[in-house]
CSV table of C-alpha atoms in Angstrom, one decimal:
chain,number,residue,atom,x,y,z
A,1,UNK,CA,0.0,0.0,0.0
A,2,UNK,CA,1.4,3.4,-1.0
A,3,UNK,CA,1.3,6.0,1.8
A,4,UNK,CA,2.0,9.7,1.9
A,5,UNK,CA,2.1,10.2,-1.8
A,6,UNK,CA,1.4,13.8,-2.7
A,7,UNK,CA,-1.6,14.4,-4.9
A,8,UNK,CA,-1.0,17.1,-7.5
A,9,UNK,CA,-3.5,18.6,-10.0
A,10,UNK,CA,-2.1,19.6,-13.4
A,11,UNK,CA,-4.2,21.9,-15.6
A,12,UNK,CA,-4.0,21.9,-19.4
A,13,UNK,CA,-6.1,25.0,-20.1
A,14,UNK,CA,-4.4,27.6,-22.4
A,15,UNK,CA,-2.4,24.9,-24.2
A,16,UNK,CA,-4.2,25.2,-27.5
A,17,UNK,CA,-4.7,21.5,-27.8
A,18,UNK,CA,-1.2,20.7,-28.9
A,19,UNK,CA,-0.7,23.5,-31.4
A,20,UNK,CA,1.5,25.9,-29.4
A,21,UNK,CA,4.7,26.1,-27.4
A,22,UNK,CA,2.7,26.1,-24.2
A,23,UNK,CA,1.1,22.8,-25.2
A,24,UNK,CA,4.5,21.3,-26.0
A,25,UNK,CA,5.6,22.3,-22.5
A,26,UNK,CA,2.6,20.6,-21.0
A,27,UNK,CA,3.2,17.4,-23.0
A,28,UNK,CA,6.8,17.2,-22.0
A,29,UNK,CA,5.9,17.8,-18.3
A,30,UNK,CA,3.5,14.9,-18.4
A,31,UNK,CA,6.0,12.8,-20.2
A,32,UNK,CA,8.5,13.0,-17.4
A,33,UNK,CA,6.7,14.0,-14.2
A,34,UNK,CA,6.0,10.5,-12.9
A,35,UNK,CA,9.6,9.4,-13.5
A,36,UNK,CA,11.0,12.6,-11.8
A,37,UNK,CA,8.5,12.5,-8.9
A,38,UNK,CA,7.8,8.9,-7.8
A,39,UNK,CA,6.3,10.3,-4.6
A,40,UNK,CA,3.5,12.1,-6.4
A,41,UNK,CA,0.2,11.2,-8.0
A,42,UNK,CA,-0.9,13.4,-10.8
A,43,UNK,CA,-4.4,14.2,-11.8
A,44,UNK,CA,-4.8,16.0,-15.1
A,45,UNK,CA,-7.7,18.2,-16.0
A,46,UNK,CA,-8.5,18.5,-19.7
A,47,UNK,CA,-11.1,18.2,-22.4
A,48,UNK,CA,-12.1,14.7,-23.6
A,49,UNK,CA,-10.8,15.2,-27.1
A,50,UNK,CA,-7.4,16.2,-25.8
A,51,UNK,CA,-6.6,13.0,-23.9
A,52,UNK,CA,-4.6,11.7,-26.9
A,53,UNK,CA,-2.6,14.9,-26.9
A,54,UNK,CA,-1.7,15.2,-23.3
A,55,UNK,CA,-2.0,11.8,-21.5
A,56,UNK,CA,-2.1,9.4,-24.5
A,57,UNK,CA,-4.7,7.3,-22.6
A,58,UNK,CA,-2.1,6.6,-19.9
A,59,UNK,CA,-3.9,4.8,-17.0
A,60,UNK,CA,-1.3,6.1,-14.6
A,61,UNK,CA,-2.9,9.6,-14.9
A,62,UNK,CA,-6.3,10.3,-13.3
A,63,UNK,CA,-8.0,12.5,-15.9
A,64,UNK,CA,-10.7,14.9,-15.1
A,65,UNK,CA,-12.6,15.9,-18.3
A,66,UNK,CA,-14.3,19.2,-18.4
A,67,UNK,CA,-17.4,20.3,-20.3
A,68,UNK,CA,-17.1,21.9,-23.8
A,69,UNK,CA,-18.6,25.2,-22.7
A,70,UNK,CA,-15.4,25.8,-20.7
A,71,UNK,CA,-13.6,26.4,-24.0
A,72,UNK,CA,-14.8,30.0,-24.0
A,73,UNK,CA,-11.8,32.0,-22.7
A,74,UNK,CA,-13.9,34.3,-20.6
A,75,UNK,CA,-15.9,31.4,-19.1
A,76,UNK,CA,-12.7,29.5,-18.5
A,77,UNK,CA,-11.1,32.4,-16.6
A,78,UNK,CA,-14.2,32.7,-14.4
A,79,UNK,CA,-14.1,28.9,-13.8
A,80,UNK,CA,-10.6,29.3,-12.4
A,81,UNK,CA,-12.0,31.6,-9.7
A,82,UNK,CA,-14.8,29.4,-8.5
A,83,UNK,CA,-14.8,26.0,-10.1
A,84,UNK,CA,-11.1,25.3,-9.6
A,85,UNK,CA,-11.1,26.1,-5.9
A,86,UNK,CA,-14.1,23.9,-5.4
A,87,UNK,CA,-12.4,21.0,-7.2
A,88,UNK,CA,-9.3,21.5,-5.0
A,89,UNK,CA,-11.3,21.4,-1.8
A,90,UNK,CA,-13.2,18.4,-2.9
A,91,UNK,CA,-10.2,16.3,-3.8
A,92,UNK,CA,-7.7,17.6,-1.2
A,93,UNK,CA,-4.8,18.3,-3.5
A,94,UNK,CA,-1.4,19.0,-2.0
A,95,UNK,CA,-0.6,21.5,-4.8
A,96,UNK,CA,-1.8,22.6,-8.2
A,97,UNK,CA,0.5,23.1,-11.2
A,98,UNK,CA,-0.7,25.5,-13.9
A,99,UNK,CA,1.6,25.3,-16.9
A,100,UNK,CA,-0.3,28.0,-18.9
A,101,UNK,CA,-0.1,30.6,-16.2
A,102,UNK,CA,0.2,33.6,-18.5
A,103,UNK,CA,-3.3,32.6,-19.8
A,104,UNK,CA,-5.2,31.1,-16.9
A,105,UNK,CA,-4.8,31.8,-13.2
A,106,UNK,CA,-7.0,31.7,-10.1
A,107,UNK,CA,-7.2,34.4,-7.5
A,108,UNK,CA,-7.0,32.0,-4.6
A,109,UNK,CA,-6.8,28.2,-4.0
A,110,UNK,CA,-7.0,26.2,-0.8
A,111,UNK,CA,-3.6,24.7,-1.6
A,112,UNK,CA,-0.2,26.0,-2.9
A,113,UNK,CA,0.1,26.9,-6.6
A,114,UNK,CA,3.0,26.6,-8.9
A,115,UNK,CA,2.5,28.4,-12.2
A,116,UNK,CA,4.5,28.9,-15.3
A,117,UNK,CA,4.3,32.3,-16.9
A,118,UNK,CA,6.0,31.8,-20.2
A,119,UNK,CA,6.2,35.5,-21.1
A,120,UNK,CA,4.6,38.9,-21.0
A,121,UNK,CA,4.5,39.4,-24.7
A,122,UNK,CA,1.9,42.2,-24.4
A,123,UNK,CA,4.8,44.5,-23.2
A,124,UNK,CA,6.7,44.0,-26.5
A,125,UNK,CA,4.0,43.4,-29.2
A,126,UNK,CA,0.9,45.3,-28.1
A,127,UNK,CA,-0.7,45.1,-31.5
A,128,UNK,CA,-0.9,41.4,-31.2
A,129,UNK,CA,-3.8,41.6,-28.8
A,130,UNK,CA,-7.3,42.9,-28.9
A,131,UNK,CA,-8.6,45.3,-26.3
A,132,UNK,CA,-10.0,42.5,-24.0
A,133,UNK,CA,-6.7,40.6,-24.1
A,134,UNK,CA,-4.7,43.8,-23.5
A,135,UNK,CA,-6.8,44.6,-20.4
A,136,UNK,CA,-6.4,41.1,-19.0
A,137,UNK,CA,-2.7,40.9,-19.6
A,138,UNK,CA,-1.9,44.4,-18.4
A,139,UNK,CA,-4.4,45.0,-15.6
A,140,UNK,CA,-5.6,41.6,-14.3
A,141,UNK,CA,-2.7,39.1,-14.9
A,142,UNK,CA,-0.1,41.1,-12.7
A,143,UNK,CA,-2.5,40.9,-9.7
A,144,UNK,CA,-3.2,37.2,-10.2
A,145,UNK,CA,0.5,36.4,-10.5
A,146,UNK,CA,1.2,38.1,-7.1
A,147,UNK,CA,-1.3,35.7,-5.5
A,148,UNK,CA,0.5,32.5,-6.6
A,149,UNK,CA,2.9,30.6,-4.3
A,150,UNK,CA,5.7,30.3,-6.8
A,151,UNK,CA,6.1,31.4,-10.4
A,152,UNK,CA,8.3,29.6,-13.0
A,153,UNK,CA,9.4,31.1,-16.3
A,154,UNK,CA,11.4,29.9,-19.2
A,155,UNK,CA,14.2,32.5,-19.7
A,156,UNK,CA,16.0,35.2,-17.8
A,157,UNK,CA,14.5,37.7,-20.2
A,158,UNK,CA,10.9,36.7,-19.2
A,159,UNK,CA,11.9,36.7,-15.5
A,160,UNK,CA,13.1,40.3,-15.8
A,161,UNK,CA,9.7,41.3,-17.4
A,162,UNK,CA,7.7,39.5,-14.7
A,163,UNK,CA,9.6,41.1,-11.8
A,164,UNK,CA,9.8,44.6,-13.2
A,165,UNK,CA,6.2,44.8,-14.5
A,166,UNK,CA,4.2,42.9,-11.9
A,167,UNK,CA,6.3,43.7,-8.8
A,168,UNK,CA,6.5,40.0,-7.8
A,169,UNK,CA,9.6,39.6,-5.6
A,170,UNK,CA,12.7,38.2,-7.5
A,171,UNK,CA,13.0,35.2,-5.1
A,172,UNK,CA,9.4,34.2,-6.0
A,173,UNK,CA,10.3,33.7,-9.7
A,174,UNK,CA,12.5,30.8,-10.8
A,175,UNK,CA,13.8,30.2,-14.3
A,176,UNK,CA,13.4,26.7,-15.5
A,177,UNK,CA,14.6,26.6,-19.1
A,178,UNK,CA,12.6,24.8,-21.8
A,179,UNK,CA,14.1,21.7,-23.3
A,180,UNK,CA,14.4,19.8,-26.5
A,181,UNK,CA,13.4,16.3,-27.2
A,182,UNK,CA,16.8,14.8,-28.0
A,183,UNK,CA,15.3,11.5,-29.1
A,184,UNK,CA,13.1,13.0,-31.7
A,185,UNK,CA,15.1,16.0,-32.9
A,186,UNK,CA,18.5,14.8,-34.0
A,187,UNK,CA,20.6,14.9,-37.2
A,188,UNK,CA,19.0,12.9,-40.0
A,189,UNK,CA,19.7,12.1,-43.6
A,190,UNK,CA,19.4,15.2,-45.7
A,191,UNK,CA,18.3,13.6,-49.0
A,192,UNK,CA,15.7,11.3,-47.2
A,193,UNK,CA,14.3,14.3,-45.4
A,194,UNK,CA,14.1,16.3,-48.6
A,195,UNK,CA,12.3,13.4,-50.2
A,196,UNK,CA,9.7,13.3,-47.4
A,197,UNK,CA,9.1,17.0,-47.6
A,198,UNK,CA,8.7,16.9,-51.3
A,199,UNK,CA,6.2,14.0,-51.0
A,200,UNK,CA,4.1,15.6,-48.2
A,201,UNK,CA,4.4,19.3,-49.1
A,202,UNK,CA,5.4,19.5,-52.7
A,203,UNK,CA,8.6,21.3,-52.0
A,204,UNK,CA,11.1,20.1,-54.7
A,205,UNK,CA,13.8,22.8,-54.3
A,206,UNK,CA,16.2,23.6,-51.4
A,207,UNK,CA,14.3,25.6,-48.8
A,208,UNK,CA,14.4,27.9,-45.8
A,209,UNK,CA,12.1,26.9,-43.0
A,210,UNK,CA,10.1,28.8,-40.4
A,211,UNK,CA,7.9,26.8,-37.9
A,212,UNK,CA,5.4,29.0,-36.1
A,213,UNK,CA,1.7,29.5,-36.1
A,214,UNK,CA,0.7,32.1,-38.6
A,215,UNK,CA,0.1,34.9,-36.1
A,216,UNK,CA,0.4,38.5,-37.1
A,217,UNK,CA,2.2,40.7,-36.1
A,218,UNK,CA,4.0,38.8,-33.3
A,219,UNK,CA,5.6,36.1,-35.4
A,220,UNK,CA,6.7,38.6,-38.0
A,221,UNK,CA,5.9,36.5,-41.1
A,222,UNK,CA,5.2,39.6,-43.3
A,223,UNK,CA,8.7,41.1,-42.9
A,224,UNK,CA,10.2,37.6,-43.5
A,225,UNK,CA,8.3,37.3,-46.7
A,226,UNK,CA,9.5,40.8,-47.7
A,227,UNK,CA,13.1,39.9,-46.9
A,228,UNK,CA,12.8,36.6,-48.8
A,229,UNK,CA,11.4,38.4,-51.9
A,230,UNK,CA,14.4,40.8,-51.7
A,231,UNK,CA,16.7,37.8,-51.4
A,232,UNK,CA,15.2,36.2,-54.5
A,233,UNK,CA,15.4,39.4,-56.5
A,234,UNK,CA,19.0,40.1,-55.6
A,235,UNK,CA,20.5,36.6,-55.9
A,236,UNK,CA,20.1,33.5,-58.0
A,237,UNK,CA,19.5,31.2,-54.9
A,238,UNK,CA,17.0,28.5,-55.8
A,239,UNK,CA,15.4,28.3,-52.4
A,240,UNK,CA,11.7,28.1,-51.4
A,241,UNK,CA,10.4,29.7,-48.2
A,242,UNK,CA,8.5,27.0,-46.2
A,243,UNK,CA,6.1,28.4,-43.6
A,244,UNK,CA,4.8,25.6,-41.3
A,245,UNK,CA,2.1,26.3,-38.8
A,246,UNK,CA,-1.6,26.7,-38.3
A,247,UNK,CA,-3.5,29.8,-39.2
A,248,UNK,CA,-4.0,32.0,-36.1
A,249,UNK,CA,-4.7,35.6,-35.4
A,250,UNK,CA,-4.8,37.8,-38.6
A,251,UNK,CA,-3.4,35.0,-40.7
A,252,UNK,CA,-5.3,36.3,-43.7
A,253,UNK,CA,-3.1,39.3,-43.8
A,254,UNK,CA,0.0,37.1,-44.0
A,255,UNK,CA,-1.5,35.0,-46.8
A,256,UNK,CA,-2.4,38.1,-48.7
A,257,UNK,CA,1.1,39.6,-48.5
A,258,UNK,CA,2.5,36.3,-49.7
A,259,UNK,CA,0.1,36.2,-52.6
A,260,UNK,CA,1.1,39.7,-53.7
A,261,UNK,CA,4.8,39.1,-53.2
A,262,UNK,CA,7.1,39.0,-56.2
A,263,UNK,CA,8.4,35.7,-54.7
A,264,UNK,CA,4.9,34.2,-54.3
A,265,UNK,CA,5.7,31.1,-56.5
A,266,UNK,CA,8.5,30.3,-54.1
A,267,UNK,CA,6.5,30.5,-50.8
A,268,UNK,CA,4.7,27.4,-49.4
A,269,UNK,CA,2.3,27.4,-46.5
A,270,UNK,CA,2.1,23.8,-45.1
A,271,UNK,CA,-0.6,24.5,-42.5
A,272,UNK,CA,-0.3,22.6,-39.2
A,273,UNK,CA,2.6,20.1,-39.6
A,274,UNK,CA,2.1,17.0,-37.6
A,275,UNK,CA,4.9,16.2,-35.0
A,276,UNK,CA,6.1,13.2,-37.0
A,277,UNK,CA,7.0,15.4,-39.9
A,278,UNK,CA,8.9,18.0,-38.0
A,279,UNK,CA,12.3,16.2,-37.8
A,280,UNK,CA,12.4,15.8,-41.6
A,281,UNK,CA,11.3,19.4,-42.1
A,282,UNK,CA,14.2,20.6,-39.9
A,283,UNK,CA,16.8,18.1,-41.3
A,284,UNK,CA,15.9,18.9,-44.9
A,285,UNK,CA,16.2,22.6,-44.5
A,286,UNK,CA,19.2,24.5,-45.6
A,287,UNK,CA,18.4,27.2,-43.0
A,288,UNK,CA,16.0,27.6,-40.2
A,289,UNK,CA,14.9,31.2,-39.7
A,290,UNK,CA,13.1,32.6,-36.7
A,291,UNK,CA,12.2,36.3,-37.1
A,292,UNK,CA,9.7,36.5,-34.2
A,293,UNK,CA,9.3,39.9,-32.6
A,294,UNK,CA,9.0,38.4,-29.1
A,295,UNK,CA,9.4,34.9,-27.5
A,296,UNK,CA,9.5,33.7,-24.0
A,297,UNK,CA,12.0,31.0,-25.1
A,298,UNK,CA,11.8,29.9,-28.8
A,299,UNK,CA,11.8,26.1,-28.7
A,300,UNK,CA,12.1,25.7,-32.5
A,301,UNK,CA,15.5,27.3,-32.7
A,302,UNK,CA,16.8,24.7,-30.2
A,303,UNK,CA,15.1,21.8,-32.1
A,304,UNK,CA,16.7,23.0,-35.3
A,305,UNK,CA,20.1,23.2,-33.7
A,306,UNK,CA,19.9,19.7,-32.4
A,307,UNK,CA,19.0,18.5,-35.9
A,308,UNK,CA,22.2,20.1,-37.2
A,309,UNK,CA,20.4,22.8,-39.2
A,310,UNK,CA,22.0,26.3,-39.2
A,311,UNK,CA,19.8,28.9,-37.6
A,312,UNK,CA,19.3,32.6,-38.3
A,313,UNK,CA,17.1,34.4,-35.7
A,314,UNK,CA,16.0,37.8,-34.5
A,315,UNK,CA,18.4,39.6,-32.1
A,316,UNK,CA,15.5,40.5,-29.8
A,317,UNK,CA,13.8,39.4,-26.5
A,318,UNK,CA,15.2,36.1,-25.2
A,319,UNK,CA,16.5,34.8,-28.6
A,320,UNK,CA,20.1,35.9,-28.2
A,321,UNK,CA,20.0,34.4,-24.7
A,322,UNK,CA,18.9,31.0,-25.9
A,323,UNK,CA,20.8,30.9,-29.2
A,324,UNK,CA,24.1,32.3,-27.8
A,325,UNK,CA,26.9,32.3,-30.4
A,326,UNK,CA,25.3,29.5,-32.4
A,327,UNK,CA,23.1,31.5,-34.7
A,328,UNK,CA,23.2,34.4,-37.2
A,329,UNK,CA,21.4,37.3,-35.6
A,330,UNK,CA,19.5,40.1,-37.4
A,331,UNK,CA,17.2,43.0,-36.6
A,332,UNK,CA,13.7,41.6,-37.2
A,333,UNK,CA,12.3,45.1,-38.0
A,334,UNK,CA,14.8,45.7,-40.9
A,335,UNK,CA,14.0,43.6,-43.9
A,336,UNK,CA,17.2,44.6,-45.7
A,337,UNK,CA,19.3,43.4,-42.8
A,338,UNK,CA,17.2,40.2,-42.6
A,339,UNK,CA,17.8,39.5,-46.3
A,340,UNK,CA,21.5,40.0,-45.9
A,341,UNK,CA,21.6,37.7,-42.9
A,342,UNK,CA,19.7,35.0,-44.8
A,343,UNK,CA,22.1,35.3,-47.8
A,344,UNK,CA,25.2,35.0,-45.5
A,345,UNK,CA,23.7,32.0,-43.7
A,346,UNK,CA,22.9,30.3,-47.0
A,347,UNK,CA,26.2,31.0,-48.9
A,348,UNK,CA,29.0,31.4,-46.3
A,349,UNK,CA,30.1,27.7,-45.9
A,350,UNK,CA,32.5,28.5,-43.0
A,351,UNK,CA,29.8,30.3,-41.2
A,352,UNK,CA,27.3,27.5,-41.8
A,353,UNK,CA,29.7,24.9,-40.5
A,354,UNK,CA,30.4,27.0,-37.4
A,355,UNK,CA,26.6,27.5,-36.7
A,356,UNK,CA,26.0,23.8,-37.1
A,357,UNK,CA,28.7,22.7,-34.7
A,358,UNK,CA,28.0,25.4,-32.2
A,359,UNK,CA,24.3,24.7,-32.4
A,360,UNK,CA,24.7,21.0,-31.6
A,361,UNK,CA,26.8,21.9,-28.5
A,362,UNK,CA,24.3,24.7,-27.5
A,363,UNK,CA,21.3,22.4,-27.7
A,364,UNK,CA,22.8,19.9,-25.2
A,365,UNK,CA,22.1,22.4,-22.4
A,366,UNK,CA,18.4,22.2,-23.0
A,367,UNK,CA,16.8,19.0,-21.7
A,368,UNK,CA,13.2,18.4,-20.8
A,369,UNK,CA,13.9,15.9,-18.1
A,370,UNK,CA,16.0,18.5,-16.3
A,371,UNK,CA,13.2,21.0,-16.7
A,372,UNK,CA,10.6,18.7,-15.3
A,373,UNK,CA,12.9,17.6,-12.4
A,374,UNK,CA,13.3,21.3,-11.4
A,375,UNK,CA,9.6,21.8,-11.7
A,376,UNK,CA,8.5,18.9,-9.5
A,377,UNK,CA,11.2,19.7,-7.0
A,378,UNK,CA,9.6,23.2,-6.6
A,379,UNK,CA,6.1,21.7,-6.4
A,380,UNK,CA,7.3,19.3,-3.6
A,381,UNK,CA,9.0,22.2,-1.8
A,382,UNK,CA,5.9,24.5,-1.7
A,383,UNK,CA,3.6,21.6,-0.8
A,384,UNK,CA,5.9,20.4,2.0
A,385,UNK,CA,6.3,23.9,3.4
A,386,UNK,CA,2.5,24.3,3.5
A,387,UNK,CA,2.0,21.0,5.2
A,388,UNK,CA,4.6,22.0,7.9
A,389,UNK,CA,2.8,25.4,8.4
A,390,UNK,CA,-0.5,23.6,8.8
A,391,UNK,CA,1.0,21.1,11.2
A,392,UNK,CA,2.4,23.9,13.4
A,393,UNK,CA,-1.0,25.7,13.4
A,394,UNK,CA,-2.8,22.4,14.5
A,395,UNK,CA,-0.3,21.8,17.2
């Protein structure tokens, strides 16, 4: 009989059903949490149709499925204020872990909370959000963050934002870097990868790759398209620009710019690319480019590095912190500078070799098992501290 096992609730709300960086974070946490915390039982709250995404029907997880009407963002936020506390009181959880803490947070729970706030992108890309989201992120979220027991975030850059904007004490925020799935993303056969990409996406030429949901303006697709058109006009490079990702906010504007571009015949939108295709997409690319205007971490650049693909990325937010000296950096607001960086990264063989080798070394420091171990250690710490406080009160 198992005694004294902590009971932890994990929420999946705000994870976009497997189609965002937050959802990948949740998936990797659930992949390793039982291995890293044998003294804990994990209940997972999710929607019925997301079981395959998050728990893969694993009987070791107790799943709590929620009604479809909770998919409404406003309703879901309200549920966190009344429904979540009631569930915690009913089941007597030792702690709650909220991986999508920059999207969903409670005001107060009857047990300790550990939340991951991936970023405060609203501070850097205000046009990305409508008025309701701006109000929530700027006026409500800071107050909710102050109420949590411990805040995790995924880069030093994001920690600086959280501490400076919300006023949360520095010691209450811990950086737990994101990881890379080293088993899935590793160097592969270039020709075989190109063949798979040609078969699945019709790309017959060498290509540049950008993996990100089509989300304007934050992901900066439009400037990348303009820079690529300039590259094609000024060089004889045979490359195609492959944009892999689901349509998201204002995606129609990106598609229209691509349609009107002088390089339109050389731009391919793949739509959502299933996870099984991603290693081949990376390994078959001559260059992975990441021009995002803001990221909390930027998982794809590390995945590309681990696959042995040279990377060019924006010199903004956390990206220089994560990429280090292993990528070609450029100003994401300057399309001419971006085009020049792309040309260098595609044609300078010494630079490419340097980026590939440094990238492989850099990627080794990012490991999901380490991330999850740090996370469960903090969950255990706050839960144990709370139990000790309650014991002292009862005595």
